[in-house]
Amino acid sequence: DLHSFPTRRSSDLNLLKGTFLEKFAYGGVEPQKIANEYTRQISEELNIDKIATTITTLITTNFNVEKVGVFIASKSDNKIIYEKEIGYELNQFDKNEIKTLMEYEDIFSDGKVIIRSEIGGTFGKDQDKNGFSNTIYSLMKDNGVNVMIPLSRKINISGLVVIGEKMDKIDFTVEELKFLESLILNTSVAISRALIYKDVEKFNETLQDKVDEQTQDLKNKVLELEEARHKEKDMVDIMGHELRTPATIVKLNADLLEKYETQVGEDKES
């Protein structure tokens, strides 16, 4: 069928292109399959540590690397609030250096992939004059970091993913870096959602604490009121007792006077 030939040819070329990219450009991995599975895993996850574990495991498993790290910072001052490293030594990274890097908003706000081998000419002369290139290059070299990918600040999150060299020492391809970018973007969304959920939980806990505090205050007020009522009742009982004795005396005297008056009246008539 001559009419179907162009369609078949286009389909075959797309299949060939996909097979070529998976085998060579993506290092033999299936990016779409990995992306779909990863999205499924983190789509409803609200635990930051589980999200970080999932992405670091995915990268080490599919990109032939041993070292991956995730750093999340507070939005206000870039102070590190969460970190996870695979393959790196404990406390290998200087948190102050990571914090300083994330303060370069003109670089990290765009979510650019930072490659150590290209860092000399990537950021321009102005940043070089400010010492940025030297700072980040030293950190990457000293800690065996080949690639840095910031979490997306477009969704109001500050963080960084660091990736070591491949075990076969081959550089990441352009397609692999683009694929990593898309994975980190999904990671950013998931972490942002988890942080919002964490804030809501914290607010609920604070609200519950305030409710519990107010409830306890109300209970204390009720107890104080009951105690005051008991004291009032006791006071009335005491006052009643104190008043009962003189009242009885007055009544007896009144009865006596009445009786005496009656007797005096009868004597006068006789």
Short mmCIF file of N, CA, C and O in Angstrom, two decimals, residues 69 71 83 85 88-98 139-140 143-145 148 162:
data_model
loop_
_atom_site.label_atom_id
_atom_site.label_comp_id
_atom_site.label_asym_id
_atom_site.label_seq_id
_atom_site.Cartn_x
_atom_site.Cartn_y
_atom_site.Cartn_z
N GLY A 69 23.70 12.49 46.50
CA GLY A 69 23.29 13.18 47.72
C GLY A 69 22.13 14.12 47.45
O GLY A 69 22.02 14.69 46.36
N PHE A 71 20.10 17.43 49.28
CA PHE A 71 20.10 18.44 50.34
C PHE A 71 18.87 19.33 50.17
O PHE A 71 18.61 19.82 49.07
N GLU A 83 19.09 16.09 54.72
CA GLU A 83 20.16 15.61 53.82
C GLU A 83 20.16 14.10 53.78
O GLU A 83 19.79 13.42 54.75
N GLU A 85 22.75 11.05 51.88
CA GLU A 85 23.86 10.73 51.00
C GLU A 85 24.00 9.23 50.85
O GLU A 85 23.87 8.49 51.82
N TYR A 88 28.68 8.49 49.89
CA TYR A 88 29.56 9.49 50.47
C TYR A 88 29.78 9.17 51.96
O TYR A 88 28.94 8.52 52.59
N GLU A 89 30.89 9.65 52.49
CA GLU A 89 31.17 9.45 53.91
C GLU A 89 30.25 10.32 54.76
O GLU A 89 29.75 11.35 54.31
N LEU A 90 30.04 9.89 55.99
CA LEU A 90 29.18 10.63 56.90
C LEU A 90 29.77 12.02 57.14
O LEU A 90 30.96 12.16 57.42
N ASN A 91 28.93 13.03 57.01
CA ASN A 91 29.34 14.44 57.21
C ASN A 91 30.48 14.86 56.28
O ASN A 91 31.30 15.70 56.63
N GLN A 92 30.52 14.25 55.09
CA GLN A 92 31.57 14.60 54.14
C GLN A 92 31.42 16.03 53.63
O GLN A 92 32.40 16.74 53.43
N PHE A 93 30.19 16.45 53.42
CA PHE A 93 29.93 17.78 52.88
C PHE A 93 29.86 18.83 53.99
O PHE A 93 29.27 18.59 55.05
N ASP A 94 30.48 19.95 53.72
CA ASP A 94 30.40 21.10 54.63
C ASP A 94 29.06 21.79 54.39
O ASP A 94 28.81 22.33 53.32
N LYS A 95 28.18 21.74 55.40
CA LYS A 95 26.83 22.29 55.23
C LYS A 95 26.86 23.79 54.95
O LYS A 95 26.02 24.31 54.23
N ASN A 96 27.84 24.48 55.50
CA ASN A 96 27.94 25.92 55.25
C ASN A 96 28.27 26.20 53.78
O ASN A 96 27.80 27.18 53.20
N GLU A 97 29.10 25.32 53.18
CA GLU A 97 29.43 25.49 51.77
C GLU A 97 28.20 25.25 50.90
O GLU A 97 27.94 26.00 49.94
N ILE A 98 27.44 24.21 51.22
CA ILE A 98 26.21 23.93 50.48
C ILE A 98 25.25 25.11 50.62
O ILE A 98 24.63 25.56 49.65
N LEU A 139 34.30 22.62 45.65
CA LEU A 139 33.41 21.74 46.40
C LEU A 139 33.15 20.45 45.63
O LEU A 139 33.19 19.35 46.20
N MET A 140 32.92 20.56 44.33
CA MET A 140 32.64 19.37 43.53
C MET A 140 33.87 18.47 43.44
O MET A 140 33.76 17.25 43.58
N ASN A 143 34.78 16.67 46.79
CA ASN A 143 33.81 15.67 47.26
C ASN A 143 33.43 14.66 46.19
O ASN A 143 32.52 13.85 46.40
N GLY A 144 34.14 14.68 45.07
CA GLY A 144 33.87 13.69 44.03
C GLY A 144 32.50 13.85 43.39
O GLY A 144 31.83 12.86 43.10
N VAL A 145 32.10 15.09 43.19
CA VAL A 145 30.80 15.38 42.56
C VAL A 145 31.01 15.72 41.10
O VAL A 145 31.82 16.59 40.76
N MET A 148 25.71 18.61 39.53
CA MET A 148 24.80 19.17 40.52
C MET A 148 23.54 19.62 39.80
O MET A 148 23.61 20.27 38.76
N VAL A 162 23.29 16.14 44.27
CA VAL A 162 24.67 15.99 43.79
C VAL A 162 24.88 14.55 43.34
O VAL A 162 24.41 13.61 43.97
#
